[in-house]
Amino acid sequence: MLLESEQDVEIVGEAASAKGAIEAVGELAPTVVLMDIGLPDISGIDAARQIKEINPQIAIVALTIHEDEEYFFKMLEAGASGYVPKRAAPEELLTAIRAAAKGEVYLYPSLAKLLVKDFLAHDSGSRNEQALDGLTTREQEVLAHLADGASNDEIAETLSISPKTVARHRENIMEKLNLHSRTELVKYAIRKGIIKP
């Protein structure tokens, strides 16, 4: 198997069903869960939600045959940090797993375009309209780097602060802007023009 040959990837468990995966997560507490959406008992989407409820720190990468918007957006809403179609090159899957392990988001390029298209198609509405003004200058800097895909360690090095300080700023940003995932943060940053789609 591809993953077993990678020195920086350790497989700590496997499951043939969603229920098995949920139970294993409670026992093994992995950093990343590689989840097939099409599971035999309950959907990978529901399983992802339950896993995030058990441990919000676990990153989930979806591996799927589905490339349509419905599954893509539902999986992101469930808290997935990555979404990779099964037709993707093995290197893409490894990239997604490594990104998720660092707290980053990885979206397969064709699917990332769907996300940007959807975000731009909806107006920002009144939600969070004035919220950016409620962020400190440092929080706005951290927000820009987070939305651009930088890891906590990379932001810490760029801004000459500790990774723990970055994590604290990130929590404050999420709370002030009423955001619950990195995907929502990227969406917000695109709408506000903080980063370019």
PDB file of C-alpha atoms in Angstrom:
ATOM      1  CA  MET A   1       0.000   0.000   0.000  1.00  0.00           C
ATOM      2  CA  LEU A   2       1.197   3.500  -0.857  1.00  0.00           C
ATOM      3  CA  LEU A   3       0.924   4.906   2.675  1.00  0.00           C
ATOM      4  CA  GLU A   4       2.909   2.101   4.280  1.00  0.00           C
ATOM      5  CA  SER A   5       5.987   3.006   2.248  1.00  0.00           C
ATOM      6  CA  GLU A   6       6.060   6.608   3.520  1.00  0.00           C
ATOM      7  CA  GLN A   7       8.384   7.193   6.476  1.00  0.00           C
ATOM      8  CA  ASP A   8       6.376  10.122   7.841  1.00  0.00           C
ATOM      9  CA  VAL A   9       3.033   8.277   7.705  1.00  0.00           C
ATOM     10  CA  GLU A  10       2.087   5.664  10.290  1.00  0.00           C
ATOM     11  CA  ILE A  11      -1.099   3.621   9.888  1.00  0.00           C
ATOM     12  CA  VAL A  12      -2.461   3.104  13.405  1.00  0.00           C
ATOM     13  CA  GLY A  13      -5.715   1.380  12.466  1.00  0.00           C
ATOM     14  CA  GLU A  14      -8.163   0.413   9.738  1.00  0.00           C
ATOM     15  CA  ALA A  15     -11.930  -0.111   9.671  1.00  0.00           C
ATOM     16  CA  ALA A  16     -14.284  -1.669   7.138  1.00  0.00           C
ATOM     17  CA  SER A  17     -17.331   0.296   8.274  1.00  0.00           C
ATOM     18  CA  ALA A  18     -18.244   3.738   9.565  1.00  0.00           C
ATOM     19  CA  LYS A  19     -19.161   2.377  12.990  1.00  0.00           C
ATOM     20  CA  GLY A  20     -15.833   0.578  13.148  1.00  0.00           C
ATOM     21  CA  ALA A  21     -14.031   3.798  12.231  1.00  0.00           C
ATOM     22  CA  ILE A  22     -15.888   5.782  14.885  1.00  0.00           C
ATOM     23  CA  GLU A  23     -15.022   3.202  17.559  1.00  0.00           C
ATOM     24  CA  ALA A  24     -11.385   3.049  16.423  1.00  0.00           C
ATOM     25  CA  VAL A  25     -11.051   6.832  16.567  1.00  0.00           C
ATOM     26  CA  GLY A  26     -12.150   6.806  20.206  1.00  0.00           C
ATOM     27  CA  GLU A  27      -9.499   4.221  21.056  1.00  0.00           C
ATOM     28  CA  LEU A  28      -6.602   5.262  18.806  1.00  0.00           C
ATOM     29  CA  ALA A  29      -6.993   9.077  18.577  1.00  0.00           C
ATOM     30  CA  PRO A  30      -5.224   9.369  15.193  1.00  0.00           C
ATOM     31  CA  THR A  31      -4.027  12.689  13.823  1.00  0.00           C
ATOM     32  CA  VAL A  32      -5.726  12.098  10.454  1.00  0.00           C
ATOM     33  CA  VAL A  33      -8.593   9.846   9.376  1.00  0.00           C
ATOM     34  CA  LEU A  34      -8.711   8.848   5.705  1.00  0.00           C
ATOM     35  CA  MET A  35     -12.433   8.329   5.080  1.00  0.00           C
ATOM     36  CA  ASP A  36     -14.260   6.828   2.117  1.00  0.00           C
ATOM     37  CA  ILE A  37     -17.628   8.563   1.724  1.00  0.00           C
ATOM     38  CA  GLY A  38     -19.316   5.405   0.427  1.00  0.00           C
ATOM     39  CA  LEU A  39     -19.334   3.162   3.500  1.00  0.00           C
ATOM     40  CA  PRO A  40     -21.638   0.144   3.901  1.00  0.00           C
ATOM     41  CA  ASP A  41     -23.465   1.092   7.111  1.00  0.00           C
ATOM     42  CA  ILE A  42     -23.743   4.873   7.417  1.00  0.00           C
ATOM     43  CA  SER A  43     -22.388   7.516   5.084  1.00  0.00           C
ATOM     44  CA  GLY A  44     -18.865   8.834   5.430  1.00  0.00           C
ATOM     45  CA  ILE A  45     -20.424  12.278   5.834  1.00  0.00           C
ATOM     46  CA  ASP A  46     -22.337  11.232   8.964  1.00  0.00           C
ATOM     47  CA  ALA A  47     -19.295   9.343  10.212  1.00  0.00           C
ATOM     48  CA  ALA A  48     -17.142  12.451   9.751  1.00  0.00           C
ATOM     49  CA  ARG A  49     -19.591  14.504  11.820  1.00  0.00           C
ATOM     50  CA  GLN A  50     -19.538  11.944  14.616  1.00  0.00           C
ATOM     51  CA  ILE A  51     -15.748  11.722  14.582  1.00  0.00           C
ATOM     52  CA  LYS A  52     -15.446  15.518  14.852  1.00  0.00           C
ATOM     53  CA  GLU A  53     -17.876  15.429  17.794  1.00  0.00           C
ATOM     54  CA  ILE A  54     -15.725  12.804  19.530  1.00  0.00           C
ATOM     55  CA  ASN A  55     -12.484  14.678  18.862  1.00  0.00           C
ATOM     56  CA  PRO A  56     -12.572  18.021  16.985  1.00  0.00           C
ATOM     57  CA  GLN A  57      -8.761  17.947  16.682  1.00  0.00           C
ATOM     58  CA  ILE A  58      -8.790  14.936  14.356  1.00  0.00           C
ATOM     59  CA  ALA A  59      -8.402  15.923  10.707  1.00  0.00           C
ATOM     60  CA  ILE A  60     -10.492  14.048   8.150  1.00  0.00           C
ATOM     61  CA  VAL A  61      -9.503  13.543   4.516  1.00  0.00           C
ATOM     62  CA  ALA A  62     -12.288  12.278   2.257  1.00  0.00           C
ATOM     63  CA  LEU A  63     -11.341   9.799  -0.459  1.00  0.00           C
ATOM     64  CA  THR A  64     -14.221   9.288  -2.862  1.00  0.00           C
ATOM     65  CA  ILE A  65     -15.532   8.527  -6.326  1.00  0.00           C
ATOM     66  CA  HIS A  66     -17.939  11.456  -5.952  1.00  0.00           C
ATOM     67  CA  GLU A  67     -16.872  14.726  -7.550  1.00  0.00           C
ATOM     68  CA  ASP A  68     -20.204  16.528  -7.587  1.00  0.00           C
ATOM     69  CA  GLU A  69     -21.012  19.556  -5.478  1.00  0.00           C
ATOM     70  CA  GLU A  70     -23.521  17.831  -3.211  1.00  0.00           C
ATOM     71  CA  TYR A  71     -21.071  15.371  -1.649  1.00  0.00           C
ATOM     72  CA  PHE A  72     -18.202  17.840  -1.733  1.00  0.00           C
ATOM     73  CA  PHE A  73     -19.982  20.563   0.217  1.00  0.00           C
ATOM     74  CA  LYS A  74     -21.626  18.156   2.656  1.00  0.00           C
ATOM     75  CA  MET A  75     -18.261  16.641   3.519  1.00  0.00           C
ATOM     76  CA  LEU A  76     -16.713  20.070   4.056  1.00  0.00           C
ATOM     77  CA  GLU A  77     -19.650  21.073   6.245  1.00  0.00           C
ATOM     78  CA  ALA A  78     -19.093  17.885   8.251  1.00  0.00           C
ATOM     79  CA  GLY A  79     -15.583  19.148   9.028  1.00  0.00           C
ATOM     80  CA  ALA A  80     -13.332  17.481   6.465  1.00  0.00           C
ATOM     81  CA  SER A  81      -9.872  19.014   6.012  1.00  0.00           C
ATOM     82  CA  GLY A  82      -9.285  17.389   2.644  1.00  0.00           C
ATOM     83  CA  TYR A  83     -11.250  16.017  -0.290  1.00  0.00           C
ATOM     84  CA  VAL A  84      -9.527  13.832  -2.874  1.00  0.00           C
ATOM     85  CA  PRO A  85     -11.172  11.860  -5.706  1.00  0.00           C
ATOM     86  CA  LYS A  86     -10.078   8.246  -6.122  1.00  0.00           C
ATOM     87  CA  ARG A  87      -8.873   9.014  -9.644  1.00  0.00           C
ATOM     88  CA  ALA A  88      -6.256  11.437  -8.260  1.00  0.00           C
ATOM     89  CA  ALA A  89      -2.563  10.572  -8.413  1.00  0.00           C
ATOM     90  CA  PRO A  90      -1.185   8.901  -5.254  1.00  0.00           C
ATOM     91  CA  GLU A  91       0.949  11.990  -4.607  1.00  0.00           C
ATOM     92  CA  GLU A  92      -2.232  14.076  -4.299  1.00  0.00           C
ATOM     93  CA  LEU A  93      -3.500  11.823  -1.519  1.00  0.00           C
ATOM     94  CA  LEU A  94      -0.193  12.049   0.332  1.00  0.00           C
ATOM     95  CA  THR A  95      -0.216  15.826  -0.029  1.00  0.00           C
ATOM     96  CA  ALA A  96      -3.740  15.951   1.415  1.00  0.00           C
ATOM     97  CA  ILE A  97      -2.832  13.739   4.377  1.00  0.00           C
ATOM     98  CA  ARG A  98       0.313  15.734   5.168  1.00  0.00           C
ATOM     99  CA  ALA A  99      -1.559  19.041   4.892  1.00  0.00           C
ATOM    100  CA  ALA A 100      -4.347  17.807   7.168  1.00  0.00           C
ATOM    101  CA  ALA A 101      -1.799  16.586   9.722  1.00  0.00           C
ATOM    102  CA  LYS A 102      -0.414  20.141   9.896  1.00  0.00           C
ATOM    103  CA  GLY A 103      -3.862  21.642  10.440  1.00  0.00           C
ATOM    104  CA  GLU A 104      -4.150  22.818   6.849  1.00  0.00           C
ATOM    105  CA  VAL A 105      -6.879  22.275   4.261  1.00  0.00           C
ATOM    106  CA  TYR A 106      -6.291  20.436   0.988  1.00  0.00           C
ATOM    107  CA  LEU A 107      -8.812  20.432  -1.833  1.00  0.00           C
ATOM    108  CA  TYR A 108      -8.249  18.729  -5.154  1.00  0.00           C
ATOM    109  CA  PRO A 109      -7.806  21.567  -7.717  1.00  0.00           C
ATOM    110  CA  SER A 110     -10.982  20.930  -9.733  1.00  0.00           C
ATOM    111  CA  LEU A 111     -12.993  20.808  -6.520  1.00  0.00           C
ATOM    112  CA  ALA A 112     -11.361  23.929  -5.117  1.00  0.00           C
ATOM    113  CA  LYS A 113     -12.723  25.768  -8.157  1.00  0.00           C
ATOM    114  CA  LEU A 114     -16.229  24.613  -7.225  1.00  0.00           C
ATOM    115  CA  LEU A 115     -15.746  26.004  -3.744  1.00  0.00           C
ATOM    116  CA  VAL A 116     -14.576  29.410  -4.958  1.00  0.00           C
ATOM    117  CA  LYS A 117     -17.372  29.550  -7.537  1.00  0.00           C
ATOM    118  CA  ASP A 118     -19.965  28.807  -4.876  1.00  0.00           C
ATOM    119  CA  PHE A 119     -18.548  31.350  -2.441  1.00  0.00           C
ATOM    120  CA  LEU A 120     -18.508  34.098  -5.022  1.00  0.00           C
ATOM    121  CA  ALA A 121     -22.022  33.248  -6.210  1.00  0.00           C
ATOM    122  CA  HIS A 122     -23.490  34.009  -2.792  1.00  0.00           C
ATOM    123  CA  ASP A 123     -23.416  37.501  -1.396  1.00  0.00           C
ATOM    124  CA  SER A 124     -21.840  37.844   2.002  1.00  0.00           C
ATOM    125  CA  GLY A 125     -25.093  39.071   3.541  1.00  0.00           C
ATOM    126  CA  SER A 126     -25.091  40.851   6.825  1.00  0.00           C
ATOM    127  CA  ARG A 127     -23.352  38.049   8.742  1.00  0.00           C
ATOM    128  CA  ASN A 128     -19.898  39.150   9.849  1.00  0.00           C
ATOM    129  CA  GLU A 129     -20.234  42.377   7.834  1.00  0.00           C
ATOM    130  CA  GLN A 130     -18.616  44.493  10.520  1.00  0.00           C
ATOM    131  CA  ALA A 131     -16.764  41.657  12.231  1.00  0.00           C
ATOM    132  CA  LEU A 132     -13.387  42.336  10.615  1.00  0.00           C
ATOM    133  CA  ASP A 133     -13.280  45.658  12.445  1.00  0.00           C
ATOM    134  CA  GLY A 134     -13.541  43.692  15.694  1.00  0.00           C
ATOM    135  CA  LEU A 135     -10.237  41.910  15.044  1.00  0.00           C
ATOM    136  CA  THR A 136      -6.956  43.274  16.301  1.00  0.00           C
ATOM    137  CA  THR A 137      -4.253  44.107  13.768  1.00  0.00           C
ATOM    138  CA  ARG A 138      -2.368  40.952  14.744  1.00  0.00           C
ATOM    139  CA  GLU A 139      -5.516  38.825  14.401  1.00  0.00           C
ATOM    140  CA  GLN A 140      -6.074  40.243  10.913  1.00  0.00           C
ATOM    141  CA  GLU A 141      -2.493  39.293   9.996  1.00  0.00           C
ATOM    142  CA  VAL A 142      -2.984  35.769  11.337  1.00  0.00           C
ATOM    143  CA  LEU A 143      -6.325  35.514   9.513  1.00  0.00           C
ATOM    144  CA  ALA A 144      -4.700  36.414   6.195  1.00  0.00           C
ATOM    145  CA  HIS A 145      -1.976  33.785   6.645  1.00  0.00           C
ATOM    146  CA  LEU A 146      -4.432  31.101   7.801  1.00  0.00           C
ATOM    147  CA  ALA A 147      -6.709  31.748   4.839  1.00  0.00           C
ATOM    148  CA  ASP A 148      -3.711  31.536   2.529  1.00  0.00           C
ATOM    149  CA  GLY A 149      -3.066  27.985   3.754  1.00  0.00           C
ATOM    150  CA  ALA A 150      -0.105  28.601   6.065  1.00  0.00           C
ATOM    151  CA  SER A 151       0.362  26.284   9.043  1.00  0.00           C
ATOM    152  CA  ASN A 152       0.588  27.561  12.624  1.00  0.00           C
ATOM    153  CA  ASP A 153       4.360  26.986  12.604  1.00  0.00           C
ATOM    154  CA  GLU A 154       4.799  28.902   9.334  1.00  0.00           C
ATOM    155  CA  ILE A 155       2.726  31.823  10.636  1.00  0.00           C
ATOM    156  CA  ALA A 156       4.690  31.841  13.882  1.00  0.00           C
ATOM    157  CA  GLU A 157       7.964  32.073  11.980  1.00  0.00           C
ATOM    158  CA  THR A 158       6.683  34.794   9.626  1.00  0.00           C
ATOM    159  CA  LEU A 159       5.268  36.961  12.427  1.00  0.00           C
ATOM    160  CA  SER A 160       8.025  36.145  14.957  1.00  0.00           C
ATOM    161  CA  ILE A 161       5.592  34.793  17.537  1.00  0.00           C
ATOM    162  CA  SER A 162       5.170  31.330  19.081  1.00  0.00           C
ATOM    163  CA  PRO A 163       2.931  28.632  17.557  1.00  0.00           C
ATOM    164  CA  LYS A 164       0.890  28.694  20.788  1.00  0.00           C
ATOM    165  CA  THR A 165       0.240  32.399  20.290  1.00  0.00           C
ATOM    166  CA  VAL A 166      -0.870  31.702  16.717  1.00  0.00           C
ATOM    167  CA  ALA A 167      -3.244  29.004  17.996  1.00  0.00           C
ATOM    168  CA  ARG A 168      -4.684  31.441  20.541  1.00  0.00           C
ATOM    169  CA  HIS A 169      -5.194  34.110  17.861  1.00  0.00           C
ATOM    170  CA  ARG A 170      -6.840  31.491  15.649  1.00  0.00           C
ATOM    171  CA  GLU A 171      -9.305  30.568  18.415  1.00  0.00           C
ATOM    172  CA  ASN A 172     -10.116  34.250  18.988  1.00  0.00           C
ATOM    173  CA  ILE A 173     -10.640  34.839  15.258  1.00  0.00           C
ATOM    174  CA  MET A 174     -12.978  31.851  14.935  1.00  0.00           C
ATOM    175  CA  GLU A 175     -14.966  32.992  17.963  1.00  0.00           C
ATOM    176  CA  LYS A 176     -15.219  36.650  16.908  1.00  0.00           C
ATOM    177  CA  LEU A 177     -16.222  35.805  13.337  1.00  0.00           C
ATOM    178  CA  ASN A 178     -18.493  32.925  14.375  1.00  0.00           C
ATOM    179  CA  LEU A 179     -16.580  30.494  12.153  1.00  0.00           C
ATOM    180  CA  HIS A 180     -16.241  26.800  12.911  1.00  0.00           C
ATOM    181  CA  SER A 181     -13.743  25.412  10.428  1.00  0.00           C
ATOM    182  CA  ARG A 182     -10.783  26.426   8.308  1.00  0.00           C
ATOM    183  CA  THR A 183     -12.985  26.058   5.239  1.00  0.00           C
ATOM    184  CA  GLU A 184     -15.377  28.695   6.587  1.00  0.00           C
ATOM    185  CA  LEU A 185     -12.380  30.894   7.344  1.00  0.00           C
ATOM    186  CA  VAL A 186     -11.142  30.655   3.735  1.00  0.00           C
ATOM    187  CA  LYS A 187     -14.655  31.379   2.483  1.00  0.00           C
ATOM    188  CA  TYR A 188     -14.855  34.466   4.696  1.00  0.00           C
ATOM    189  CA  ALA A 189     -11.425  35.684   3.571  1.00  0.00           C
ATOM    190  CA  ILE A 190     -12.373  35.376  -0.115  1.00  0.00           C
ATOM    191  CA  ARG A 191     -15.614  37.291   0.419  1.00  0.00           C
ATOM    192  CA  LYS A 192     -13.817  40.046   2.287  1.00  0.00           C
ATOM    193  CA  GLY A 193     -11.081  40.310  -0.332  1.00  0.00           C
ATOM    194  CA  ILE A 194      -8.403  39.312   2.182  1.00  0.00           C
ATOM    195  CA  ILE A 195      -7.165  36.676  -0.263  1.00  0.00           C
ATOM    196  CA  LYS A 196      -7.773  36.286  -3.982  1.00  0.00           C
ATOM    197  CA  PRO A 197      -9.716  33.239  -5.234  1.00  0.00           C
TER     198      PRO A 197
END
